[in-house]
PDB file of C-alpha atoms in Angstrom:
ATOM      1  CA  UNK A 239     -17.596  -0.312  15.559  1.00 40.00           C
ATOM      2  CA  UNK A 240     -13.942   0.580  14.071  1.00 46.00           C
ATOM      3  CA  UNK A 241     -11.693   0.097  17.383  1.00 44.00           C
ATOM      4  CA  UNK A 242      -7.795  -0.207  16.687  1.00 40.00           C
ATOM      5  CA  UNK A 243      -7.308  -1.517  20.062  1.00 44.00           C
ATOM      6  CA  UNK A 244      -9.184  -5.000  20.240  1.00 46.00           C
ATOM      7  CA  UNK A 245      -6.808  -6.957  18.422  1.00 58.00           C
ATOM      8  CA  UNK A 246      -3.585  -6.588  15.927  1.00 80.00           C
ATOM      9  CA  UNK A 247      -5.237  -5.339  12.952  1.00 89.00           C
ATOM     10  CA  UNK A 248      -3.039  -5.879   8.973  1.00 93.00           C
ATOM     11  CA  UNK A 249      -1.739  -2.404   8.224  1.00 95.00           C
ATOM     12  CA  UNK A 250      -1.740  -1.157   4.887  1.00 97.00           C
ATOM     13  CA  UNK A 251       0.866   2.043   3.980  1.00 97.00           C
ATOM     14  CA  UNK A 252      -0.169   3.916   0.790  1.00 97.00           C
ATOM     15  CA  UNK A 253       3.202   5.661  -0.522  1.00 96.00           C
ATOM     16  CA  UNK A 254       2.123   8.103  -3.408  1.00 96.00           C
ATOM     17  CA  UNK A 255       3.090  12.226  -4.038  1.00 95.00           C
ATOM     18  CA  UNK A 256      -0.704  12.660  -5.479  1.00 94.00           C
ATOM     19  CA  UNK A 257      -2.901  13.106  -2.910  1.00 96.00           C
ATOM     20  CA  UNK A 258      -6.274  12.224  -4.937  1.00 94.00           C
ATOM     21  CA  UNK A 259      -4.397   8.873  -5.002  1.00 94.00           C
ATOM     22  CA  UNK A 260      -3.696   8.556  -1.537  1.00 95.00           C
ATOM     23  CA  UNK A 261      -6.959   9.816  -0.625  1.00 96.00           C
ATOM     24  CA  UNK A 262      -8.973   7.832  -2.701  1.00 95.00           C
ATOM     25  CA  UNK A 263      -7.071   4.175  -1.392  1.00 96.00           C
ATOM     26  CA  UNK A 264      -7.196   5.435   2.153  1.00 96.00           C
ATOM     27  CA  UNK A 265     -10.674   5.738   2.345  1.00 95.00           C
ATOM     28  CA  UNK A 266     -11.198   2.256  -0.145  1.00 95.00           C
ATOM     29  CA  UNK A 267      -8.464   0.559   2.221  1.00 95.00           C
ATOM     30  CA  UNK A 268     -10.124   2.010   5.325  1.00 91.00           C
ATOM     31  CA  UNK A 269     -12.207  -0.430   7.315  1.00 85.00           C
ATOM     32  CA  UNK A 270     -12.447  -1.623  10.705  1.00 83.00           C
ATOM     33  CA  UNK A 271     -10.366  -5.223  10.023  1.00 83.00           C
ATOM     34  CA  UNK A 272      -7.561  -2.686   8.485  1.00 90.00           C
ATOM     35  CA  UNK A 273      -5.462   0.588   9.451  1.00 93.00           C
ATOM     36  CA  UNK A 274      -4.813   2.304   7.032  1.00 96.00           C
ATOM     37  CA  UNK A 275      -1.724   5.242   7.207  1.00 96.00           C
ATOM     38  CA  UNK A 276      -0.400   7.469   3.826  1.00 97.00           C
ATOM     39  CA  UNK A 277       2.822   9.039   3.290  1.00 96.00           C
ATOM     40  CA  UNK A 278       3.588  11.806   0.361  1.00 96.00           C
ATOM     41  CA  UNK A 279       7.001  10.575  -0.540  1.00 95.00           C
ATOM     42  CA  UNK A 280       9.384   7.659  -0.817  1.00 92.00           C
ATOM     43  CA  UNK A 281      11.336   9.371   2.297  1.00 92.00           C
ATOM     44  CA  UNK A 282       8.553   9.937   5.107  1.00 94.00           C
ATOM     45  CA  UNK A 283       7.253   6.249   4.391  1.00 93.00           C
ATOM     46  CA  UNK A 284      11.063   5.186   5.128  1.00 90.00           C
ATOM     47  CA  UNK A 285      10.786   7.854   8.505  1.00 91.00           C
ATOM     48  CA  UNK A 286       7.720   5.736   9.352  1.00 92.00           C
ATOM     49  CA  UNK A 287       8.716   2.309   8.860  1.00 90.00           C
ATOM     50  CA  UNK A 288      11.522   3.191  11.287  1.00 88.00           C
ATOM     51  CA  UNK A 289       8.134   3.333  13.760  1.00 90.00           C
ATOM     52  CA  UNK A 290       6.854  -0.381  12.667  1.00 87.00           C
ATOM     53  CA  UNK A 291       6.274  -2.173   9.799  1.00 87.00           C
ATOM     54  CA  UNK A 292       3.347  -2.703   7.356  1.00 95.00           C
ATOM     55  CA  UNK A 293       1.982  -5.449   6.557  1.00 95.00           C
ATOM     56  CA  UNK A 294       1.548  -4.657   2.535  1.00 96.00           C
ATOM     57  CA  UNK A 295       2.559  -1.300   1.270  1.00 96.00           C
ATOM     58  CA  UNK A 296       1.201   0.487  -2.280  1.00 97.00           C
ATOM     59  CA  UNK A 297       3.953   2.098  -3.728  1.00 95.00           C
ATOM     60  CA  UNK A 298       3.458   4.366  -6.685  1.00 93.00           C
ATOM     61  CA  UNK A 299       6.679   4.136  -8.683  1.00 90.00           C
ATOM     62  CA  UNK A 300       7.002   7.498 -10.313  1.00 89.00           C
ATOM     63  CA  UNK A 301       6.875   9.933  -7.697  1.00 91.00           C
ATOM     64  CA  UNK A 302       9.946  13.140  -7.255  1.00 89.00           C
ATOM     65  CA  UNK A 303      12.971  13.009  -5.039  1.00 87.00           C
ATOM     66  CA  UNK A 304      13.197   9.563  -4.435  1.00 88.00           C
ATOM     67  CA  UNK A 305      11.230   7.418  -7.056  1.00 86.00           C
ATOM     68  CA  UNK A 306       9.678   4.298  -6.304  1.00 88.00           C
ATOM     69  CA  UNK A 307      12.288   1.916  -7.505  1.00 87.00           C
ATOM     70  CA  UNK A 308      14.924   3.325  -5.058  1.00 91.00           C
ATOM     71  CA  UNK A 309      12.214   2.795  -2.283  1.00 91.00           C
ATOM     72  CA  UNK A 310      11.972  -0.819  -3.027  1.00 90.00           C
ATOM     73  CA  UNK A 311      15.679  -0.411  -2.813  1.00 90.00           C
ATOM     74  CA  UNK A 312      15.798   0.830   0.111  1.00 91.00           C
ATOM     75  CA  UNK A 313      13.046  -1.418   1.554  1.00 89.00           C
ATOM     76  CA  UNK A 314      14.901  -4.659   0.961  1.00 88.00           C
ATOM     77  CA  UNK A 315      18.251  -2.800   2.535  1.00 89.00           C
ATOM     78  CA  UNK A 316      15.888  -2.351   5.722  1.00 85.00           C
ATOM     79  CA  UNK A 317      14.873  -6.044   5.976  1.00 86.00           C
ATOM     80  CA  UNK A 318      10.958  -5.398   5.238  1.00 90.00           C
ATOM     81  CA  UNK A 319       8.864  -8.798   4.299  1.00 90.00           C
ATOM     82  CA  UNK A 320       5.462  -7.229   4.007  1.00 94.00           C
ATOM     83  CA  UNK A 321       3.778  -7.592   0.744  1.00 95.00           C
ATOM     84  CA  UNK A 322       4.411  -4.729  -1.890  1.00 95.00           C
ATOM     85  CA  UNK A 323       1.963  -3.637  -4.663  1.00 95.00           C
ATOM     86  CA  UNK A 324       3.517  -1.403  -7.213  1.00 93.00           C
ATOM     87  CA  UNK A 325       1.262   1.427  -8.354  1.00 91.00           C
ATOM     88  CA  UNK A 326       2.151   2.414 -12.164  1.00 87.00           C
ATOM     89  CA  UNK A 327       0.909   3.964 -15.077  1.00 83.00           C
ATOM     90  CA  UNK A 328       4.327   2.827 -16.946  1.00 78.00           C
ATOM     91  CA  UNK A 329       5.262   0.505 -19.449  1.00 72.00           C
ATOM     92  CA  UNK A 330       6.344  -2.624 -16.763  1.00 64.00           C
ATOM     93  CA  UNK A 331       7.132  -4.854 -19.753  1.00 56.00           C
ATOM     94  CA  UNK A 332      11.018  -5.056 -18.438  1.00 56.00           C
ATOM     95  CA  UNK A 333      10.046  -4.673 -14.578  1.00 62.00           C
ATOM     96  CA  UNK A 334      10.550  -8.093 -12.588  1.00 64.00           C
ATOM     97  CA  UNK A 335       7.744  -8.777 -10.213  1.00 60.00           C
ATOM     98  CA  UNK A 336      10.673 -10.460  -8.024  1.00 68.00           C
ATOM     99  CA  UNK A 337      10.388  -7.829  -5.490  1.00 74.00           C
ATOM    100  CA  UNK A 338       6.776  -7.282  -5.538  1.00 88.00           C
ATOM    101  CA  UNK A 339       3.354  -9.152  -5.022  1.00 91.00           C
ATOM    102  CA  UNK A 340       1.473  -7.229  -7.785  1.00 92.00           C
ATOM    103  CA  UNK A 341       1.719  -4.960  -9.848  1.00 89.00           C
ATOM    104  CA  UNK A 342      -1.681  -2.118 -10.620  1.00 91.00           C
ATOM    105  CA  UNK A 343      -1.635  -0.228 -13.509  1.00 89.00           C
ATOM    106  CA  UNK A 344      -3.021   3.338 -13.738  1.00 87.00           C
ATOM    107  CA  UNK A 345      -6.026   4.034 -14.304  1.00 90.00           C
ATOM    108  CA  UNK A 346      -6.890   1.376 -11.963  1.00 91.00           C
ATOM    109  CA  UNK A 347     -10.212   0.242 -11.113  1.00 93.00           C
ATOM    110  CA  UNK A 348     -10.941   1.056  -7.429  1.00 95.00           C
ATOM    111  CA  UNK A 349     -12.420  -2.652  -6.745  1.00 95.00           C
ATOM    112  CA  UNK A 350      -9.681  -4.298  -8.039  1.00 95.00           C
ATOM    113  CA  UNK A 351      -7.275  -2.262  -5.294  1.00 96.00           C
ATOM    114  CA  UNK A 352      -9.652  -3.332  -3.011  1.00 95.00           C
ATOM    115  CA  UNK A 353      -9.729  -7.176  -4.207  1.00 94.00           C
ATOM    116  CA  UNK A 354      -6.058  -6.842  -4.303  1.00 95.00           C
ATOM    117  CA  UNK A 355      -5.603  -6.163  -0.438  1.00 95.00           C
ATOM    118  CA  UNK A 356      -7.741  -8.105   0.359  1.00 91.00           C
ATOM    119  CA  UNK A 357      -6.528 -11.116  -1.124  1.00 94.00           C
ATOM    120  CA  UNK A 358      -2.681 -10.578  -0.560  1.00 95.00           C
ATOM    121  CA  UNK A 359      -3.775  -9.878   3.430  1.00 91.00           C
ATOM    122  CA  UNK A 360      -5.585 -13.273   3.291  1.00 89.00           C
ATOM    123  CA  UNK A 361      -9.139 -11.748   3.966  1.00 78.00           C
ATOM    124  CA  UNK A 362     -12.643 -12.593   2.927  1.00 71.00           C
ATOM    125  CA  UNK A 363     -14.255  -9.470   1.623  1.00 61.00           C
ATOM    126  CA  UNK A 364     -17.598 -10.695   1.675  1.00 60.00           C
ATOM    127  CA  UNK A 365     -16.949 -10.222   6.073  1.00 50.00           C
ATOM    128  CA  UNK A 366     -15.436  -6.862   5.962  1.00 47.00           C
ATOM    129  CA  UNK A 367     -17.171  -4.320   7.753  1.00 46.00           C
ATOM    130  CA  UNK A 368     -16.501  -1.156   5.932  1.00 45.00           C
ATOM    131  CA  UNK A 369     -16.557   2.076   8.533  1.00 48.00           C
ATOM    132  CA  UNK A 370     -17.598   5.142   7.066  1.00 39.00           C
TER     133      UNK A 370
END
């Protein structure tokens, strides 16, 4: 059964402006150990960490307005210490993984995403319960 309310759950944020992306990791992501939420730009995710904090956010790094490099920005300026996995389908030859706990490449495999979480959260996918 996928109940939010039986015990503090890890919550994943998916930040990405293409909503087959956000879609598509949402419903990987969604299980009943995690809660999954999705914003559509750099700026609502920052409106909804003023609400609570992740615990790991996927952050695609091109995106309009505000890309995701002034996001990580802007997420060290607001004190966050979740885990952050950059979503890219750039060149990150020059980008230092300093800020950032891995970094996917586009076209990514949907598994790996998964294995990713999973293993920056600390969780044994071979017990995850997937709710459908």
């Amino acid at each position: 059964m996928c109940s939010d309310h039986d015990h503090k759950k890890p919550e994943v944020l998916i930040i990405d402006d293409q909503p087959g992306v956000r879609m598509l990791l949402a419903e990987a992501f969604r299980s009943d150990t995690t809660i999954v939420k999705a914003a559509s730009s750099g700026d609502m995710a920052l409106e909804m960490l003023k609400k609570g904090h992740p615990d790991i956010i996927f952050l695609d790094l091109k995106m309009p307005k505000k890309d995701g490099t002034e996001v990580l920005d802007d997420l060290k300026a607001a004190g966050f210490t979740g885990k952050i996995v950059v979503i890219t389908g750039m060149d990150t030859l020059g980008f230092e993984l300093g800020d950032v706990d891995y970094i996917l490449h586009k076209p990514f495999d949907i598994a790996e995403a998964v294995g990713v979480l999973y293993s920056l959260l600390g969780l044994n996918l071979n017990n995850i319960n997937m709710c459908s």
